[in-house]
Amino acid sequence: MRLGSVVLFVAFCSFTAHYIYEPIPEEIEERWKLMLTNSFFRGLSHLADFSELLGLKDYMGVMYFITLLEKVVPLSDEHVSVTEEKFDGVEVVLYQPKQEGHELRRAVIYLHGGGWCLGSSRMSPYDLLARNIVTQLDAVVLSVEYRLAPPHHFPVPYEDVYRVVKHFLQKGVLTQYSVDPGRIAVSGDSAGGNLAAAVTQQLQKEHGQQLKAQALIYPVMQALDLNTPSYQQNQDMPILPRTLMVRFWSEYFTSDKALFRAMMANTHNNYESSNLLKFVNWSAFLPETFHRKYNYSAPTVVKGDGGKDDVGMDGSSRSFADPRASPLLVPDTALHSLPKAYILTCEYDVLRDDGIMYVTRLRAAGVEVTHEHYDKGFHGAMMFTVWPTDFLIARRMTDNYIKWLKKNL
Ligand SMILES: *[C@@H]1O[C@H](CO)[C@@H](O)[C@H](O)[C@H]1NC(C)=O
Ligand SMILES: *[C@@H]1O[C@H](CO)[C@@H](O)[C@H](O)[C@H]1NC(C)=O
């Protein structure tokens, strides 16, 4: 009996240790903290799979718990006045400096991450970042609560953001908040970086309207090639394994699992998207050092006429080749008059090469780009600022990002 419980106990401990322990590269700082953090994410992901399997709640519905866990009610403090508003029907959280200024202010429109399916501008790390920008730049921050997939597939999240940006840029609105029309930036992390890049392009295309800057933090830039060297190298890395990123991508467009399976196999390209593969050719756009041990092979293109029965997917599945979802898919002529850019990438991130390819393409088109690559960085690192999942690297990233905004906005 006693032996039995000992055996059970040992089995339980080794299972737990095995669950938590994951081969994380030596050079990543605070490795054990990251392993523990990640075991929580993995555990929740398994629970979400299980729940979906049993037909209880869909996968993203369970994963949304992450968002709820960190949600706060944004309140005004000593230095920052916080209000919740609706801009053209879309919820925003508006942060303004309390101190009266006699000059017009800078503004940052911020878009949170979470794979278009999770996250909120009301999560404590985003709330904290917004206050940080307000106090350090004496700026106005507009944090957009765009609607999320899967209840709201593409283009809803994108369009919500675009509507807010256009509403904010109206002369009367800028005057109301004492914002200098010549000093406005759009910024975001991960899926938020994707939305930021996409609206910046769209504004330029439709209005020739120049934002002063765009600041993209480990952005998602393209859905055509999900086997770039960084996708391969980091497929099991903490926080954002390849499976989860592919899941986010497919759920952005459709709840039809056929797209998820095709994207997992990188065989989702069709006749229509194949002409755009040249824009995501990593053999051409990644500096040699980032090729690592991988050899280029173009994604398989599944034959089809681009008709509605193509690869057995519905029409919305094919939106992955829309540049409003994959901002890398535009020709150089659509890039050259974009505002200057800040792009942050992390070594241990499936999205590393997305960001680096955009750096190369923007520079080739003549755009001024500051590229900060973190050798020890992992996806999502900059938002790990709140105890108990606070990481030193998050502080360094935040400092450098704000420093860039101070100087360039
Ligand atoms: C990708 O770029 C390489 C040169 O860097 C070229 O040889 C290859 O044909 C290109 N492939 C595609 C699909 O554009
Ligand atoms: C890449 O190509 C080189 C030269 O053709 C070959 O030696 C190497 O094994 C290839 N690497 C992989 C990972 O396939």
PDB file of N, CA, C and O and ligand atoms in Angstrom, residues 274 277-279 281-285 291 296 298-299, ligand 1:
ATOM      1  N   SER A 274      -0.309  31.792 -55.741  1.00  0.00           N
ATOM      2  CA  SER A 274       1.023  31.395 -56.211  1.00  0.00           C
ATOM      3  C   SER A 274       1.781  32.546 -56.884  1.00  0.00           C
ATOM      4  O   SER A 274       3.000  32.612 -56.831  1.00  0.00           O
ATOM      5  N   LEU A 277       3.856  34.472 -54.275  1.00  0.00           N
ATOM      6  CA  LEU A 277       4.922  33.818 -53.506  1.00  0.00           C
ATOM      7  C   LEU A 277       6.247  34.558 -53.620  1.00  0.00           C
ATOM      8  O   LEU A 277       7.071  34.518 -52.710  1.00  0.00           O
ATOM      9  N   LYS A 278       6.428  35.265 -54.718  1.00  0.00           N
ATOM     10  CA  LYS A 278       7.681  36.013 -54.894  1.00  0.00           C
ATOM     11  C   LYS A 278       7.875  37.087 -53.819  1.00  0.00           C
ATOM     12  O   LYS A 278       8.998  37.465 -53.516  1.00  0.00           O
ATOM     13  N   PHE A 279       6.787  37.550 -53.215  1.00  0.00           N
ATOM     14  CA  PHE A 279       6.894  38.587 -52.178  1.00  0.00           C
ATOM     15  C   PHE A 279       7.297  38.037 -50.807  1.00  0.00           C
ATOM     16  O   PHE A 279       7.565  38.804 -49.885  1.00  0.00           O
ATOM     17  N   ASN A 281       9.525  35.305 -50.609  1.00  0.00           N
ATOM     18  CA  ASN A 281      10.627  34.384 -50.920  1.00  0.00           C
ATOM     19  C   ASN A 281      11.790  34.637 -49.960  1.00  0.00           C
ATOM     20  O   ASN A 281      12.597  35.531 -50.163  1.00  0.00           O
ATOM     21  N   TRP A 282      11.891  33.827 -48.930  1.00  0.00           N
ATOM     22  CA  TRP A 282      12.907  34.118 -47.915  1.00  0.00           C
ATOM     23  C   TRP A 282      14.326  33.936 -48.427  1.00  0.00           C
ATOM     24  O   TRP A 282      15.265  34.526 -47.895  1.00  0.00           O
ATOM     25  N   SER A 283      14.470  33.136 -49.470  1.00  0.00           N
ATOM     26  CA  SER A 283      15.808  32.963 -50.032  1.00  0.00           C
ATOM     27  C   SER A 283      16.313  34.291 -50.594  1.00  0.00           C
ATOM     28  O   SER A 283      17.506  34.577 -50.591  1.00  0.00           O
ATOM     29  N   ALA A 284      15.375  35.135 -51.021  1.00  0.00           N
ATOM     30  CA  ALA A 284      15.756  36.446 -51.544  1.00  0.00           C
ATOM     31  C   ALA A 284      15.762  37.532 -50.462  1.00  0.00           C
ATOM     32  O   ALA A 284      16.572  38.448 -50.506  1.00  0.00           O
ATOM     33  N   PHE A 285      14.860  37.459 -49.467  1.00  0.00           N
ATOM     34  CA  PHE A 285      14.681  38.579 -48.538  1.00  0.00           C
ATOM     35  C   PHE A 285      15.293  38.402 -47.154  1.00  0.00           C
ATOM     36  O   PHE A 285      15.265  39.333 -46.345  1.00  0.00           O
ATOM     37  N   HIS A 291      19.418  32.263 -42.928  1.00  0.00           N
ATOM     38  CA  HIS A 291      18.997  31.046 -43.633  1.00  0.00           C
ATOM     39  C   HIS A 291      19.256  29.829 -42.747  1.00  0.00           C
ATOM     40  O   HIS A 291      18.559  28.830 -42.839  1.00  0.00           O
ATOM     41  N   TYR A 296      16.029  26.667 -49.319  1.00  0.00           N
ATOM     42  CA  TYR A 296      14.732  27.172 -49.776  1.00  0.00           C
ATOM     43  C   TYR A 296      14.009  26.179 -50.672  1.00  0.00           C
ATOM     44  O   TYR A 296      14.596  25.611 -51.578  1.00  0.00           O
ATOM     45  N   ALA A 298      10.063  26.420 -52.465  1.00  0.00           N
ATOM     46  CA  ALA A 298       8.811  27.185 -52.507  1.00  0.00           C
ATOM     47  C   ALA A 298       7.660  26.310 -52.009  1.00  0.00           C
ATOM     48  O   ALA A 298       7.660  25.103 -52.217  1.00  0.00           O
ATOM     49  N   PRO A 299       6.684  26.910 -51.307  1.00  0.00           N
ATOM     50  CA  PRO A 299       5.530  26.128 -50.844  1.00  0.00           C
ATOM     51  C   PRO A 299       4.833  25.438 -52.021  1.00  0.00           C
ATOM     52  O   PRO A 299       4.796  25.983 -53.119  1.00  0.00           O
TER      53      PRO A 299
HETATM   54  C1  LIG B   1      13.304  32.859 -54.803  1.00  0.00           C
HETATM   55  O1  LIG B   1      14.529  33.577 -54.921  1.00  0.00           O
HETATM   56  C2  LIG B   1      15.583  32.839 -55.501  1.00  0.00           C
HETATM   57  C3  LIG B   1      16.798  33.744 -55.554  1.00  0.00           C
HETATM   58  O2  LIG B   1      17.117  34.270 -54.311  1.00  0.00           O
HETATM   59  C4  LIG B   1      15.207  32.372 -56.892  1.00  0.00           C
HETATM   60  O3  LIG B   1      16.231  31.546 -57.404  1.00  0.00           O
HETATM   61  C5  LIG B   1      13.882  31.614 -56.843  1.00  0.00           C
HETATM   62  O4  LIG B   1      13.477  31.319 -58.175  1.00  0.00           O
HETATM   63  C6  LIG B   1      12.822  32.423 -56.174  1.00  0.00           C
HETATM   64  N1  LIG B   1      11.591  31.645 -56.043  1.00  0.00           N
HETATM   65  C7  LIG B   1      10.355  32.178 -56.098  1.00  0.00           C
HETATM   66  C8  LIG B   1       9.206  31.246 -55.954  1.00  0.00           C
HETATM   67  O5  LIG B   1      10.156  33.354 -56.265  1.00  0.00           O
END
